[in-house]
XYZ file of N, CA and C in Angstrom:
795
model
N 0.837 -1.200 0.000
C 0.000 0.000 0.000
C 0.868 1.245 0.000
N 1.434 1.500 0.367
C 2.839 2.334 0.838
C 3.174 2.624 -0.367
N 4.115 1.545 -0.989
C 4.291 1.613 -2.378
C 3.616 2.124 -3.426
N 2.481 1.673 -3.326
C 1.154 2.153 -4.608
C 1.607 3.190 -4.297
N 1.543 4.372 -2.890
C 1.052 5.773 -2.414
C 2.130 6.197 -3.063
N 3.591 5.599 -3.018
C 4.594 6.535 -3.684
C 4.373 6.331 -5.102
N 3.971 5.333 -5.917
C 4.022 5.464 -7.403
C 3.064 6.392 -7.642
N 2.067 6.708 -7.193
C 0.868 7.639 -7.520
C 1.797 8.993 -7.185
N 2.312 9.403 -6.171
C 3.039 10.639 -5.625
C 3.728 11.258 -7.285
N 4.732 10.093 -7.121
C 5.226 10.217 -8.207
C 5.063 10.423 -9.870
N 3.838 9.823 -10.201
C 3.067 9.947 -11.002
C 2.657 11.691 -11.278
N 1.817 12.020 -10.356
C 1.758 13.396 -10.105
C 2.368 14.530 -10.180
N 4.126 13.926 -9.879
C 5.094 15.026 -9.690
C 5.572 15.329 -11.922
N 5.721 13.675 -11.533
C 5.955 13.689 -13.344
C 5.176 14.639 -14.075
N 3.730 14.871 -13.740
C 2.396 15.212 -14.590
C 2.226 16.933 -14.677
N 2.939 17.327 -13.025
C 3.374 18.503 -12.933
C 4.617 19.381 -13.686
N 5.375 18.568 -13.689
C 6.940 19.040 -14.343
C 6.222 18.877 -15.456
N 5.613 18.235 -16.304
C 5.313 18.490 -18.045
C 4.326 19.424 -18.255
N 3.696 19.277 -17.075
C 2.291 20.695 -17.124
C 3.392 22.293 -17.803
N 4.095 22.399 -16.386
C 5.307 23.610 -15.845
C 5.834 23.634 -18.096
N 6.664 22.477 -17.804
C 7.413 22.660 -19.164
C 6.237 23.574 -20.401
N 5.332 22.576 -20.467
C 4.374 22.795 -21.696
C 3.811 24.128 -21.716
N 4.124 24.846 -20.269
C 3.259 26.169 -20.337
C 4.577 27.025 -20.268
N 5.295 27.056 -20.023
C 6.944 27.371 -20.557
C 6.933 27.423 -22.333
N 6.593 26.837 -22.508
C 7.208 26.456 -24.023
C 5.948 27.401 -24.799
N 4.720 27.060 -23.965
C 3.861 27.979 -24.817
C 4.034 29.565 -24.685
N 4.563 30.059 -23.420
C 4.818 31.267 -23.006
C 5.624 32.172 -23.895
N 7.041 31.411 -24.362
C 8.076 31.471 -25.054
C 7.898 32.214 -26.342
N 7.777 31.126 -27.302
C 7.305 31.601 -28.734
C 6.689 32.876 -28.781
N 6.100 33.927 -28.369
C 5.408 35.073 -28.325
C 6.626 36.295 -28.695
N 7.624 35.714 -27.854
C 8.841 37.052 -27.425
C 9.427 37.259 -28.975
N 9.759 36.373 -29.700
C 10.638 36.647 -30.899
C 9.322 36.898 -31.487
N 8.308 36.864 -31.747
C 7.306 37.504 -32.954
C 7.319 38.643 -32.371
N 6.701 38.811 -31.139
C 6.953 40.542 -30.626
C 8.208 41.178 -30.643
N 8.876 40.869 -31.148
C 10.590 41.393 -31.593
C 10.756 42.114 -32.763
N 10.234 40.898 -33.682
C 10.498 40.668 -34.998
C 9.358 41.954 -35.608
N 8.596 42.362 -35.331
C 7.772 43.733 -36.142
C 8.807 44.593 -35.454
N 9.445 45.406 -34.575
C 10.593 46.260 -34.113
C 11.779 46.192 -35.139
N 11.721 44.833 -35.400
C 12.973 45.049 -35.975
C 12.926 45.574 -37.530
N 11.645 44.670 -37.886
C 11.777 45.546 -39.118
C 11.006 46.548 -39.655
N 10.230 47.306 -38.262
C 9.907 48.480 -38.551
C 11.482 49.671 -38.340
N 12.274 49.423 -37.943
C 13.626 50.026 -37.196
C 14.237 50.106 -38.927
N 14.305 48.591 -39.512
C 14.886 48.601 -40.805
C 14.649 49.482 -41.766
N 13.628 49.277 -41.951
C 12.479 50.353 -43.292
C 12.971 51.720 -43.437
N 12.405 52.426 -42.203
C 12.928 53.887 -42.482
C 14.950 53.965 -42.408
N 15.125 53.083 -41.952
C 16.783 53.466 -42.634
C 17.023 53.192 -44.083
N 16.390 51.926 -44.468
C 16.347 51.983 -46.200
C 16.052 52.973 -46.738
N 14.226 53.543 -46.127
C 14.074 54.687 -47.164
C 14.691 56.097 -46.940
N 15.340 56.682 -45.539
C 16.127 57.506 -45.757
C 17.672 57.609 -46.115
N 17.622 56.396 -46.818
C 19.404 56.121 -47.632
C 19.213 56.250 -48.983
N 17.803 55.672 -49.995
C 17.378 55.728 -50.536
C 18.005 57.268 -51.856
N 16.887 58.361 -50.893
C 17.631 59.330 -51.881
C 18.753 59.808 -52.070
N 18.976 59.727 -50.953
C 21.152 59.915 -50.890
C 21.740 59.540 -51.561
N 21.558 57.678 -51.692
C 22.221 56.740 -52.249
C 22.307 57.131 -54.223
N 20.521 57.454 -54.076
C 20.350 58.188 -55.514
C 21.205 59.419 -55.855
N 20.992 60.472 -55.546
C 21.819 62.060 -55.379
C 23.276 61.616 -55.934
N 23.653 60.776 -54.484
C 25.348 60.317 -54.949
C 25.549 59.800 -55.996
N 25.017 58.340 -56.647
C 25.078 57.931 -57.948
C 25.106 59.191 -59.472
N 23.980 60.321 -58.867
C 23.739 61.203 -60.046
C 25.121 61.591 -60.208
N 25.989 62.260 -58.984
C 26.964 63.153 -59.033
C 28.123 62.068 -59.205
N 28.331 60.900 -59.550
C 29.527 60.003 -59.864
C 29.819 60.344 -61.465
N 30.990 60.112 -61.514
C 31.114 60.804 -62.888
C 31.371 59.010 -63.640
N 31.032 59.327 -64.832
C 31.498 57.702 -65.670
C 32.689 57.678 -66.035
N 33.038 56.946 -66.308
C 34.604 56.604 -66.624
C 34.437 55.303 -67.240
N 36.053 55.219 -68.291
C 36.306 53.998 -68.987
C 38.062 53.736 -68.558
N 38.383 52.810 -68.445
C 39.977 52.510 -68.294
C 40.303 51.277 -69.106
N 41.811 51.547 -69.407
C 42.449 50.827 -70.074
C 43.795 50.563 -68.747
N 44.793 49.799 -69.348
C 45.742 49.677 -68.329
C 46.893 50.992 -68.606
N 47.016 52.066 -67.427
C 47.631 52.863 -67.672
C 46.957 54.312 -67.642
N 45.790 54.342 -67.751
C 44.520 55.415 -68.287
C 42.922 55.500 -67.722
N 42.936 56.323 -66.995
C 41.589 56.271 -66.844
C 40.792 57.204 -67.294
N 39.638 56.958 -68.089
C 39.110 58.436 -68.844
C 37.839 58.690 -68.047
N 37.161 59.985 -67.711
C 36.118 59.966 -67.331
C 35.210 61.146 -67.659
N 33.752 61.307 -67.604
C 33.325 62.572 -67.714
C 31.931 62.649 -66.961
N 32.239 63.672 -65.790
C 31.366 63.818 -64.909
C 30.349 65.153 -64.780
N 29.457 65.163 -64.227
C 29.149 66.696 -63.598
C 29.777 67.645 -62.418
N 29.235 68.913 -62.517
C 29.949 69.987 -62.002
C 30.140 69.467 -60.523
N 29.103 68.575 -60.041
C 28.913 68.212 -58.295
C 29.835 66.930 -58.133
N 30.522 66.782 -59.272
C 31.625 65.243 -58.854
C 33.083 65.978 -58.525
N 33.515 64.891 -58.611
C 34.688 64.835 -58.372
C 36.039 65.224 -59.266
N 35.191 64.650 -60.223
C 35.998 64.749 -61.665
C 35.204 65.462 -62.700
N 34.623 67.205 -62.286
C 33.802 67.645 -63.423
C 34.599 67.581 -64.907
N 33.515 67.709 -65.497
C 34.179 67.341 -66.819
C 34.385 66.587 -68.176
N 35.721 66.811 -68.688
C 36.273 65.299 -69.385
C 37.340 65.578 -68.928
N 38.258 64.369 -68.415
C 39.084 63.920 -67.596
C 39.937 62.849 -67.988
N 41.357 63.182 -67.702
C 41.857 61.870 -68.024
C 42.974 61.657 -67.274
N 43.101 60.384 -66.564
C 44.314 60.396 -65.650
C 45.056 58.786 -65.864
N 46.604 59.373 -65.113
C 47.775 58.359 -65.876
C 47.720 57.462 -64.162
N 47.588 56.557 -64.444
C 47.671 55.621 -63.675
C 48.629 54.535 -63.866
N 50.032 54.789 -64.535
C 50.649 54.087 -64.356
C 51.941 54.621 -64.549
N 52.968 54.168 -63.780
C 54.630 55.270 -64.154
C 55.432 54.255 -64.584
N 55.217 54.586 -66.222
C 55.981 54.040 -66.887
C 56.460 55.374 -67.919
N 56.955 55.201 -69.359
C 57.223 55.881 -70.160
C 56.263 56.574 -71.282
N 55.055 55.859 -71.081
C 54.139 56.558 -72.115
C 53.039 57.144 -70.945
N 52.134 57.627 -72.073
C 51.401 59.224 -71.695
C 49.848 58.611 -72.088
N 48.660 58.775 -71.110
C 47.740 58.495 -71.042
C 46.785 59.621 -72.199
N 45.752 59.525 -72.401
C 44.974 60.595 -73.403
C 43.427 60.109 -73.724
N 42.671 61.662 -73.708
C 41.092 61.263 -74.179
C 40.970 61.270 -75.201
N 40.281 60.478 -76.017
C 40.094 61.217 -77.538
C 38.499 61.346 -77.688
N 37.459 62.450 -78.024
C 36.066 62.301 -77.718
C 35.617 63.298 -78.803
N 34.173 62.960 -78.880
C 33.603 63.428 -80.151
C 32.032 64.363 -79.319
N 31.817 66.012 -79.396
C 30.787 66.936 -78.848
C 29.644 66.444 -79.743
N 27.971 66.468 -78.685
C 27.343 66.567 -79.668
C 26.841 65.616 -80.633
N 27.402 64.831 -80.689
C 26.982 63.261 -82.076
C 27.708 63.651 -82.826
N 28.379 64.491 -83.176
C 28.747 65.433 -84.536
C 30.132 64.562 -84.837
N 30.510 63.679 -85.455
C 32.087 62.830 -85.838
C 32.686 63.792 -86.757
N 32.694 64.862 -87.658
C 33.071 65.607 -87.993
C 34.517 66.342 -87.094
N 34.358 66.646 -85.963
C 35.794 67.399 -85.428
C 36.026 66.332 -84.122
N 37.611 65.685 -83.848
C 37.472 65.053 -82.665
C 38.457 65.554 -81.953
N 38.169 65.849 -80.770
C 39.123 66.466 -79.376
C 40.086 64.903 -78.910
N 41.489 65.612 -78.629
C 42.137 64.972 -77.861
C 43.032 65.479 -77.023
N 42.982 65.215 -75.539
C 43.831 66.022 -74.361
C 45.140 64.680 -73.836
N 45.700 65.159 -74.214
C 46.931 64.289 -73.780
C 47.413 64.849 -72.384
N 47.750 63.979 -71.240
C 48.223 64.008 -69.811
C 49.321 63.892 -70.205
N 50.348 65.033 -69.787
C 52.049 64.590 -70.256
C 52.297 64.642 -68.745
N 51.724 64.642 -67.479
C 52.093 64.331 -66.323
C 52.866 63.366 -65.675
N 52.737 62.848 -64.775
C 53.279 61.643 -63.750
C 51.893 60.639 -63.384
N 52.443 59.945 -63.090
C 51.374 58.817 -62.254
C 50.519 59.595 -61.540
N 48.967 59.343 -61.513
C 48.471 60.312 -60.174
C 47.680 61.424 -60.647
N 48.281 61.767 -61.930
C 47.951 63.229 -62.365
C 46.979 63.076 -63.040
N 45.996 63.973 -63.206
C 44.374 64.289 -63.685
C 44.575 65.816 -64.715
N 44.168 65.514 -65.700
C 44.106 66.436 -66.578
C 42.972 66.628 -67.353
N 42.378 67.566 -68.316
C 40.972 67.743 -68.833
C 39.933 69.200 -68.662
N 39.261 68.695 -69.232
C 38.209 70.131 -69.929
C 37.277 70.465 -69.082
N 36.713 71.404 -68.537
C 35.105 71.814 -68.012
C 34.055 71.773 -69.385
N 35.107 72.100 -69.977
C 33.753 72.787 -71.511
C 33.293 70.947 -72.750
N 31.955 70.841 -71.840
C 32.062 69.778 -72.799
C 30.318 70.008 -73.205
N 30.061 69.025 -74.243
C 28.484 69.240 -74.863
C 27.835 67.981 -74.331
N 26.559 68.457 -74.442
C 25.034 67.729 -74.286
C 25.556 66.180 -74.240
N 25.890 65.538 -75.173
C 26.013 64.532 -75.593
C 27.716 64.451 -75.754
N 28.505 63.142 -75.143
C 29.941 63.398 -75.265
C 30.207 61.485 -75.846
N 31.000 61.514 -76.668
C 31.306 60.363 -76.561
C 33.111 60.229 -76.543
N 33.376 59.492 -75.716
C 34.668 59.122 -76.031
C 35.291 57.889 -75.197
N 36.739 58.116 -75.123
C 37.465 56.912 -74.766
C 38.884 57.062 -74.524
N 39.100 55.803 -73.976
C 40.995 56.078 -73.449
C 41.979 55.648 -74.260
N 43.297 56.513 -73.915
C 44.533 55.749 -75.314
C 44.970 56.310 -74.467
N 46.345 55.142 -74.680
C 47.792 55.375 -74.504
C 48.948 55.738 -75.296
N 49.914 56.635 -75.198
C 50.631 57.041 -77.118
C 51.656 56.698 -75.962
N 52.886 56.447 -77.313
C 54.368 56.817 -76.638
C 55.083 57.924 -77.446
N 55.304 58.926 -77.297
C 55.403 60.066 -77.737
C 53.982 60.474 -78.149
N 54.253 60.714 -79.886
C 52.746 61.120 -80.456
C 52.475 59.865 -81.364
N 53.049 58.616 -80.666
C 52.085 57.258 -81.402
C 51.345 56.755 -80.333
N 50.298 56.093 -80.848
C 49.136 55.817 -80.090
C 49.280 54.519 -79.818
N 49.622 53.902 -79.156
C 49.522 52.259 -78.940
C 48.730 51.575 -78.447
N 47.601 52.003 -77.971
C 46.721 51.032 -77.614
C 45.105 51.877 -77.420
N 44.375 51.525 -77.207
C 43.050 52.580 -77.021
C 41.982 51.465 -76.986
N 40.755 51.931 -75.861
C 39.714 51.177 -75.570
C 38.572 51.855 -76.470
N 37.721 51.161 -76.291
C 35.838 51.278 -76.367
C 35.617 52.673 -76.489
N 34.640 52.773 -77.518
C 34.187 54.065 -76.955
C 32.399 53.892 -75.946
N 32.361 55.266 -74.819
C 31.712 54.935 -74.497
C 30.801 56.606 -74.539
N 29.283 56.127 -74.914
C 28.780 57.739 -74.981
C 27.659 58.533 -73.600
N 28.026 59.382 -73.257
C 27.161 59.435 -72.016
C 25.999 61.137 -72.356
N 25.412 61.599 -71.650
C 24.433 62.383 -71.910
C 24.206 63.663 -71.170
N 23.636 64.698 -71.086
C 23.557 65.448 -70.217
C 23.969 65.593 -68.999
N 25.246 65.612 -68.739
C 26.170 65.358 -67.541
C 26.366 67.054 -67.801
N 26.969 67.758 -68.659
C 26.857 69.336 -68.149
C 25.456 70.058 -67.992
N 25.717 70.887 -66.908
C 24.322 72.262 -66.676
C 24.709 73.363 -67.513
N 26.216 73.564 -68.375
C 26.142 74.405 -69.210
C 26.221 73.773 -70.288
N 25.891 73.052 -71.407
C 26.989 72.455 -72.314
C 27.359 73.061 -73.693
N 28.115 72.895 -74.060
C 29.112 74.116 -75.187
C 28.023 73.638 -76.261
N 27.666 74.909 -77.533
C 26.537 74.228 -78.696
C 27.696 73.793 -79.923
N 27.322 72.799 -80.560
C 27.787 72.875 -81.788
C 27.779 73.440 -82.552
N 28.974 73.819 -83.194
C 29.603 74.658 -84.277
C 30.257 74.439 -85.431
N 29.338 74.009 -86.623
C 30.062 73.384 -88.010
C 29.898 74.396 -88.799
N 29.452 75.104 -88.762
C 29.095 76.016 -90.151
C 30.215 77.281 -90.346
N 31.452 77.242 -89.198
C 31.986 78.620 -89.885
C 33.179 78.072 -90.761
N 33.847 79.035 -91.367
C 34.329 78.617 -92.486
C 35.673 79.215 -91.866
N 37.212 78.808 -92.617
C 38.212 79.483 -92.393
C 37.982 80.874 -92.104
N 37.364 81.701 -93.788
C 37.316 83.032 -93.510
C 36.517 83.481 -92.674
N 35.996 82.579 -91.860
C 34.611 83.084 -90.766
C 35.969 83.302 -89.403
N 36.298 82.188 -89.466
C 37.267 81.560 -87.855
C 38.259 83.341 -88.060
N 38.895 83.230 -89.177
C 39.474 84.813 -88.906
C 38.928 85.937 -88.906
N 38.095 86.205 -88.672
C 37.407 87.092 -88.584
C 36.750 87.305 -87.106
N 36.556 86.095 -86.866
C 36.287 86.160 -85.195
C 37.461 85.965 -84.371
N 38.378 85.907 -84.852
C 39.623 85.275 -83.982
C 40.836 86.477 -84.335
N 41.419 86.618 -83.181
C 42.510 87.855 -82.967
C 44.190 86.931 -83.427
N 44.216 85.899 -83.180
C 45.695 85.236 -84.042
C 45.086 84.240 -84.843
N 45.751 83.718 -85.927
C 45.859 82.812 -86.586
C 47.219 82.270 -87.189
N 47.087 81.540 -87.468
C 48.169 80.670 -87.956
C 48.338 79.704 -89.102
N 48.931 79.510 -90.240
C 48.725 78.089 -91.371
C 49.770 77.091 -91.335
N 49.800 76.293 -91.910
C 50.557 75.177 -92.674
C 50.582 74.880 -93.938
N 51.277 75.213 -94.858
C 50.954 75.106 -96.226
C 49.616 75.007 -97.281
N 48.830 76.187 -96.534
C 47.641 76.479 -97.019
C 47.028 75.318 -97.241
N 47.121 74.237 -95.657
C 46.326 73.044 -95.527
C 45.529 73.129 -94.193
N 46.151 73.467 -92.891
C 45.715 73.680 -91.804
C 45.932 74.985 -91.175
N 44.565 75.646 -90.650
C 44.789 76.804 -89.806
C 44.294 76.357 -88.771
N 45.038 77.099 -87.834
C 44.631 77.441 -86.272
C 44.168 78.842 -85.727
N 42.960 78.988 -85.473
C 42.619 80.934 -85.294
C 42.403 80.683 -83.106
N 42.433 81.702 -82.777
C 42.330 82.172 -81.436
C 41.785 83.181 -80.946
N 40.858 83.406 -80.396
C 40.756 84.386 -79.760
C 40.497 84.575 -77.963
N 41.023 84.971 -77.064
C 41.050 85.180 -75.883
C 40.252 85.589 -74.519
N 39.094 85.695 -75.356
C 38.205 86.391 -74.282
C 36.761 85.434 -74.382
N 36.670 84.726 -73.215
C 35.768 83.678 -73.375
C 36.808 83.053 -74.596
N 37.934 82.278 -73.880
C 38.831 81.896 -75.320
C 38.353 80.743 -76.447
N 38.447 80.920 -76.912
C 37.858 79.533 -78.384
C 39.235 79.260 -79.310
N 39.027 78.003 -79.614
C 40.039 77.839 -80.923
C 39.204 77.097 -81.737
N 40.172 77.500 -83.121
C 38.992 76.662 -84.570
C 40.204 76.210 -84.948
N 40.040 74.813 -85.473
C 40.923 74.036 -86.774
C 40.553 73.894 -87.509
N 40.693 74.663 -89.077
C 39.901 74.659 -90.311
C 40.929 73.906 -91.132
N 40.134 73.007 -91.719
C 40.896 72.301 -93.168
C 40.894 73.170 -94.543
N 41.705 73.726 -94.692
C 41.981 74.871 -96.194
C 42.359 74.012 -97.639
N 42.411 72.800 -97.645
C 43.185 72.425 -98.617
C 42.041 70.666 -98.809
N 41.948 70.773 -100.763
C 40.632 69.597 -101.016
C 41.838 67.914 -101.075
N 42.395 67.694 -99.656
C 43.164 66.512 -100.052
C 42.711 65.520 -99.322
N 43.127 64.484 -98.973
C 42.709 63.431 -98.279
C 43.308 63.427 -96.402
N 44.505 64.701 -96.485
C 45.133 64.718 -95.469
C 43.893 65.694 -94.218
N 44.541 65.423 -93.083
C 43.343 66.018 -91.777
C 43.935 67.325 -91.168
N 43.192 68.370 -91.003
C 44.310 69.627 -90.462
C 43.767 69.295 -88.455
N 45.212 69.561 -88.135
C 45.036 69.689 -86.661
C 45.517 71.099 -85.824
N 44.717 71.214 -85.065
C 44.888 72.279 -84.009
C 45.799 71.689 -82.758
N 47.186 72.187 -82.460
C 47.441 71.397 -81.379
C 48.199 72.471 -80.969
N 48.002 72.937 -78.991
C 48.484 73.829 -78.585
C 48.509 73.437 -77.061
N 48.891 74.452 -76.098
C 48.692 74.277 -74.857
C 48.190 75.941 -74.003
N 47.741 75.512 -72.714
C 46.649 76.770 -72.406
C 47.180 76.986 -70.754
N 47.190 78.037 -70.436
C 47.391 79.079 -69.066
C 48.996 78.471 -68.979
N 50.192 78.165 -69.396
C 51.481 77.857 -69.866
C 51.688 76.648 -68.889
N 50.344 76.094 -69.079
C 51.138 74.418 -68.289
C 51.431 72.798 -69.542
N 52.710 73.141 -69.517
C 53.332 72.481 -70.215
C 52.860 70.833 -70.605
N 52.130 70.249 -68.944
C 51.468 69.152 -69.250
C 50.120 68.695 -69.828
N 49.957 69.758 -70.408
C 48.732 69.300 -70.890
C 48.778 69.732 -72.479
N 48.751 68.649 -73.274
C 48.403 69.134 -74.928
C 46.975 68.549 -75.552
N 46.294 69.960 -75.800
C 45.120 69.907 -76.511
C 44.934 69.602 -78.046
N 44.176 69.300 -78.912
C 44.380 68.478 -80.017
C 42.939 68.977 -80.579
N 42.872 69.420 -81.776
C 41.533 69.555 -82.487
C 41.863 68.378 -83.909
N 41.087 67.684 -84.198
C 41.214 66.871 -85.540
C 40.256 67.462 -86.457
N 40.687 68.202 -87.240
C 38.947 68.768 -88.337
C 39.337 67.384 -89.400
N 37.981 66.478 -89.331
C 37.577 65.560 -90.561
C 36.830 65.710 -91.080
N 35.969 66.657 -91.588
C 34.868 66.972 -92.116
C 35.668 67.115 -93.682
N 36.523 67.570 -93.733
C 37.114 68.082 -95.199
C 37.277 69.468 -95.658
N 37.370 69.768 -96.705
C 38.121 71.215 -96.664
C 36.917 72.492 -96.576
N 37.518 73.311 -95.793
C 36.655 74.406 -96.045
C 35.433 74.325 -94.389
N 35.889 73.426 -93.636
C 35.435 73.111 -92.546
C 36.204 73.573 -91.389
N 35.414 73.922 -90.121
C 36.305 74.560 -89.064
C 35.844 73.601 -87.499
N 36.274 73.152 -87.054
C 36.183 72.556 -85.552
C 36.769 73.509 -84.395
N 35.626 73.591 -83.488
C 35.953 74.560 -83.082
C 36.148 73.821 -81.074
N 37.027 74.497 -79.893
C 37.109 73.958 -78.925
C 36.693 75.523 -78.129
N 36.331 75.017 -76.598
C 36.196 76.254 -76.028
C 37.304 75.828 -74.629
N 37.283 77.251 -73.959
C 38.718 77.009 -72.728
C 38.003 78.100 -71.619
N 37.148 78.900 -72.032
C 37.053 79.437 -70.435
C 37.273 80.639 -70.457
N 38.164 80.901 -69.316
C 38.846 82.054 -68.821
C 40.610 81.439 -69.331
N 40.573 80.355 -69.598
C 42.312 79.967 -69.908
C 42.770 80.621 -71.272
N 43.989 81.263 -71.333
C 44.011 81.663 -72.034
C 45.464 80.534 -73.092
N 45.642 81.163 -74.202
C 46.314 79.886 -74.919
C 47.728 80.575 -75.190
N 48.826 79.405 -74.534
C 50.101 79.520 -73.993
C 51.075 79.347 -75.523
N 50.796 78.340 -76.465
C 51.418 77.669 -77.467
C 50.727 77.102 -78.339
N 51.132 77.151 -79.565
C 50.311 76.472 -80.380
C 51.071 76.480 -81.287
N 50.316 75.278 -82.790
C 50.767 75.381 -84.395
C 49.617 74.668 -84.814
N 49.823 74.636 -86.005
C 48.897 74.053 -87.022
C 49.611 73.040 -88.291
N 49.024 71.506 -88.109
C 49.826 70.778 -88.804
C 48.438 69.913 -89.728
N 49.325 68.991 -90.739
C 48.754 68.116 -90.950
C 48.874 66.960 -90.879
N 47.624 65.908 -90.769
C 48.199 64.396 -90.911
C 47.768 63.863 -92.051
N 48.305 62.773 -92.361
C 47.837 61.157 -92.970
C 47.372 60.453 -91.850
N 46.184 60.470 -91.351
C 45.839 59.689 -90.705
C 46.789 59.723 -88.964
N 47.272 58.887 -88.713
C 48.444 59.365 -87.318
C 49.821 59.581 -88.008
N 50.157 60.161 -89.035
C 51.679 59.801 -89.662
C 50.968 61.986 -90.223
N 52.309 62.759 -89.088
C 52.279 64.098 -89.710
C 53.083 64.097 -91.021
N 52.377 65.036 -91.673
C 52.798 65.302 -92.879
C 53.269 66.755 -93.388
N 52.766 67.439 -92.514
C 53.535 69.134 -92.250
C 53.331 69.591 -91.304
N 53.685 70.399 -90.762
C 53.603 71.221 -89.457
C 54.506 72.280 -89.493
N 53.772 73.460 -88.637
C 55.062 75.011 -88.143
C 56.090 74.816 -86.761
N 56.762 75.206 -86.712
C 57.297 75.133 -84.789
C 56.233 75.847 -83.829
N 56.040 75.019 -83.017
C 55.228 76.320 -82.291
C 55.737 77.392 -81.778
N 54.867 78.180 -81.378
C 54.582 79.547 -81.531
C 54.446 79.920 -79.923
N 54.908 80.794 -79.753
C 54.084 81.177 -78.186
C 53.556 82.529 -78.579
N 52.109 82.274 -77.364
C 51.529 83.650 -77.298
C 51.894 84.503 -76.530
């Protein structure tokens, strides 16, 4: 009898401890669901106030293309790199460079050569609506290698308009120096709000170039290509910079075929 009384005791105690557990266990589960709306109400508004930032910042990143040695880029006024831009990222013996086309217009193509060091950033404020271009590497004035082109869009709040229609005798007439090459390539200038034009004067197969440098920093050489053909003027803009050196040559393609010494202003 004794015995029975303790197996029943016992029985009881067992029946209690699983009661205890089972209402434990049901108690439990509640705490992490009542957690879990905190947490990701806490989440949300940090997403959506990163949201426009995250946007803003992306607007003001400027694009860029690289090759090994070159990085080209062209941003807005709120980046880093307003502009068109081009920097040497590597210290070796050759010279990084943009080559880019204003506008849609393939008719005149810009090229800014970095004659800097490793590190160094060189390039234009004055660019148009529509820019397309890309990176090269020259060793001297040969070009050895060059990427993709890539075209980007309304990145300036001012952007320069296109200008095909003036003619040699137009470019001198608006321009206070000029310059020729065997009545094949001119270079005209003028200084105030400065501009340069490269007009092709001569009906051959060869290309007239504008090539000079601006406020007398030696590392940087600017490049006009007029391909349109003769009687055509490509025109660049500079600002407040005014223009340090210049000449006017021609090519075959990358192989010059005349040129003056330059000139200083």
């Amino acid at each position: 009898m004794a015995l029975r009384r303790t197996v029943i005791a016992a029985a009881v105690m067992v029946a209690t401890a699983f009661s205890t557990d089972g209402a434990a266990a049901t108690v439990s589960p509640p705490r992490p669901a009542i957690q879990k709306p905190q947490t990701v109400a806490t989440a949300e508004p940090a997403r959506a106030a990163a949201g426009p930032a995250a946007t803003s910042t992306a607007a003001a990143e400027p694009v860029c293309v690289r090759l090994k040695g070159a990085e080209a880029c062209v941003g807005p006024d709120g980046s880093d790199r307003p502009g068109i831009t081009i920097e040497d990222t590597a210290d070796d013996h050759r010279h990084p460079a943009v080559e880019y086309y204003l506008n849609g217009y393939l008719g005149t193509k810009y090229v800014i050569h970095n004659l800097g060091r490793k590190g160094e950033v060189r390039g234009s404020r004055e660019i148009g609506k529509v820019v397309t271009f890309r990176a090269a590497v020259y060793v001297g004035g040969r070009r050895v290698k060059y990427g993709r082109w890539k075209t980007v869009q309304n990145i300036a709040k001012y952007p320069v308009k296109r200008d095909t229609r003036t003619t040699p005798a137009g470019a001198r007439a608006k321009s206070r120096t000029c310059t020729s090459t065997k009545a094949a390539a001119t270079i005209c200038f003028a200084e105030r709000s400065t501009f340069v034009y490269a007009c092709d004067t001569a009906a051959d197969e060869y290309q007239a170039r504008a090539e000079y440098f601006v406020a007398g920093d030696p590392t940087t050489r600017y490049e006009i290509h007029q391909l349109a053909g003769v009687g055509t003027c490509g025109k660049a803009e500079h600002g407040d910079l005014s223009i340090s050196m210049y000449r006017a040559s021609v090519f075959d393609h990358g192989r010059r075929k005349a040129t003056r010494l330059y000139r200083y202003n």
